Amino acid sequence: MKHFAILLQKEWRENIRNYKIFWIPAIFILLGITEPVVNYFLPQILESSGGLPEGAVFELPTPPPEQILTAVMEQFQTIGMVVLILAYMGTIAGERKSGTATLLYVRPLSFPAYFLSKWGMAAVVSLASIWLGFLAGYYYTLLFFGNLEVVKLLQMVGTYSVWVLLILTVVLTASAALPNGGLAAASAFAMYLLAQLVDGLFGTNWAVSPVKIPQYAAAWLTGKPDSGSLGGAIAIALLIILSLSAFGSWMAWKNKARTKV
Amino acid sequence: MNIVDVKGLTKRYGQENAVEDLSFVLEKGTATALIGPNGAGKTTSLSMLAGLLTPTNGKITMAEDLTVGFLPQYPQFFPWLTALEFTEMAAKLSGVEIAKAKLQATRTLEFVGLGAEINKKVGAFSGGMKQRLGLAQAIVHQPKLLLLDEPISALDPTGRREIMNLLKSLQQDTTILYSTHILNDAEEMTDQLLFMKGGCLIEQGSLREVKERHANPQIRIQFQSNSRALAFTERQMWKCEVKENSVFLPFYENGPNMQQVLHVLASEKEDILGVEFQTASLEEIFLKVVAAE
């Protein structure tokens, strides 16, 4: 616990001084704003790009606000996840590779505290990023596409946060287990895509599959996801997060000999 | 009292033995110099003692509650932390009370000569400053055992002298094991010498013991010419060697000692240019021992 506080302070300083705490939220805010703004100005954009023949009448249906926010989430699901994976792929492997970890590992270090300090900081930055991103998207959606209850937004963001934590845990565990950040990112991507593929192909009836959490999050906007399925999926996600964290701490300890001396 | 007892320490990577059957003890309050050519296994041995590497074989027994400080050969720091922030964190992680850590870190940085740089980011530090900071993080928690991998090799002569003096001042309370290839310095601060080559210990003992075994002390008497030196040896019945204008008298059992030699020389009619006692330096011994193996 004492080590956790000491190491968390180090992570905090790192994330501030290498500007991660600024640029990661900035990307998510940008992604959040882009969706409603682009949709709203789509007619003008089409016109200025000159893609339509003279005299063409083109009725663009105004999408409902929930559709815009779902599209924001889709942006987060692709570009957003890539950003998070790339930002945190080297958090443990990189320290080993550069040798900065050596001076930590030669002390009576608590490896669970070491892993959790990294997890905690990455969670703070990532959650703040998606919350700010959704909030920015929500603001422009209200502005351009009409009202949507804020409770619905909070329910969606809350549910989606579990998914983000799951992705983060996978990245950090890969970073603890694999020799370098590139491999960690590649394997995290592979797992991300594979899980979605498997769930998409065979998982029609797997109601409690954690891969469905983003879908359930989106369902809050139009109604209410099945609470049993949602609860089950979240419970399984939390279980995975816990076991991966334990595994990641153990891998960080096991790989301490790999740090550059 | 032995605070570290190493028995049969071996580290194997695949087929290759980085360290093979290494055994030695570290007595409390002593300084031990680990000497050997590049690739001898010094860093691997120190890494095992520091707990970074797990030995393939053998046993390291340490005194209970032994606190350890470790300075790697090329210490790497987080460039975005200041010297004080880093040293304070190192102190806390090594068990220094949170409330005392900052003061202790500040004092340690002043001790190693970084007093003016405590609030500078480490990213802007020169090699010498990093080496000092490396020493600071190793001693900030006042460890009982200090493991130093080439602590002075990267420093300029002035810095080297300063750090040697710092290390000597630490010696009263700390047991030090350090590797080096600067043998003049090793000669200055060592109670025990460990010579390594190819992962094996090839010579060990106190500086005196090692010198007695390998230093070949001799007396050199310099004459004006080779013929005069030869003439002198014909008059004496000593076992000796003549090279150019000098006579070399090795020390051997029941042989002449310095006093006897001087006594004889006092009544010598040939002009004598010089008499000196010669012993091999640690460097010469090192080269000899390493070449012999």
Coordinates of N, CA, C and O in Angstrom, one line a residue, chain A residues 1 15 46 48 56 94 114 130 144 153 186 190 243 246:
Chain A
M1 N 0.8 -1.2 0.0 CA 0.0 0.0 0.0 C 0.9 1.3 0.0 O 0.6 2.2 -0.7
N15 N 3.0 11.0 -16.3 CA 1.9 11.3 -17.2 C 1.7 12.8 -17.4 O 1.3 13.2 -18.5
L46 N -20.9 18.4 -48.3 CA -21.1 17.8 -49.6 C -21.1 18.8 -50.7 O -20.5 18.6 -51.7
S48 N -19.7 21.8 -50.7 CA -18.4 22.5 -51.0 C -17.4 21.5 -51.6 O -16.5 21.9 -52.4
A56 N -29.5 18.2 -58.2 CA -29.8 17.0 -57.5 C -30.5 17.4 -56.2 O -30.0 18.3 -55.5
G94 N 8.7 -1.0 -21.6 CA 9.6 0.1 -22.0 C 10.6 0.4 -20.9 O 11.8 0.7 -21.1
Y114 N 3.5 -2.1 -7.9 CA 4.1 -1.6 -9.2 C 3.1 -1.7 -10.3 O 2.8 -0.7 -11.0
I130 N -12.4 9.3 -21.9 CA -13.6 9.0 -22.6 C -14.8 9.8 -22.0 O -15.7 10.2 -22.7
F144 N -27.0 20.6 -31.7 CA -27.4 20.5 -33.1 C -28.6 19.5 -33.3 O -29.3 19.6 -34.3
L153 N -26.9 9.3 -20.8 CA -25.5 9.5 -21.1 C -24.7 8.9 -20.0 O -23.7 8.1 -20.3
A186 N 0.8 -5.3 -30.4 CA 0.4 -6.2 -31.4 C -0.5 -7.3 -30.8 O -1.6 -7.6 -31.3
A190 N -4.4 -8.0 -31.4 CA -4.8 -9.3 -31.9 C -6.0 -9.8 -31.0 O -7.0 -10.3 -31.5
S243 N -8.1 -11.1 -12.5 CA -7.1 -12.2 -12.8 C -6.0 -11.7 -13.6 O -4.8 -12.1 -13.4
A246 N -3.5 -9.8 -11.5 CA -2.7 -10.7 -10.7 C -1.6 -11.3 -11.6 O -0.4 -11.4 -11.2

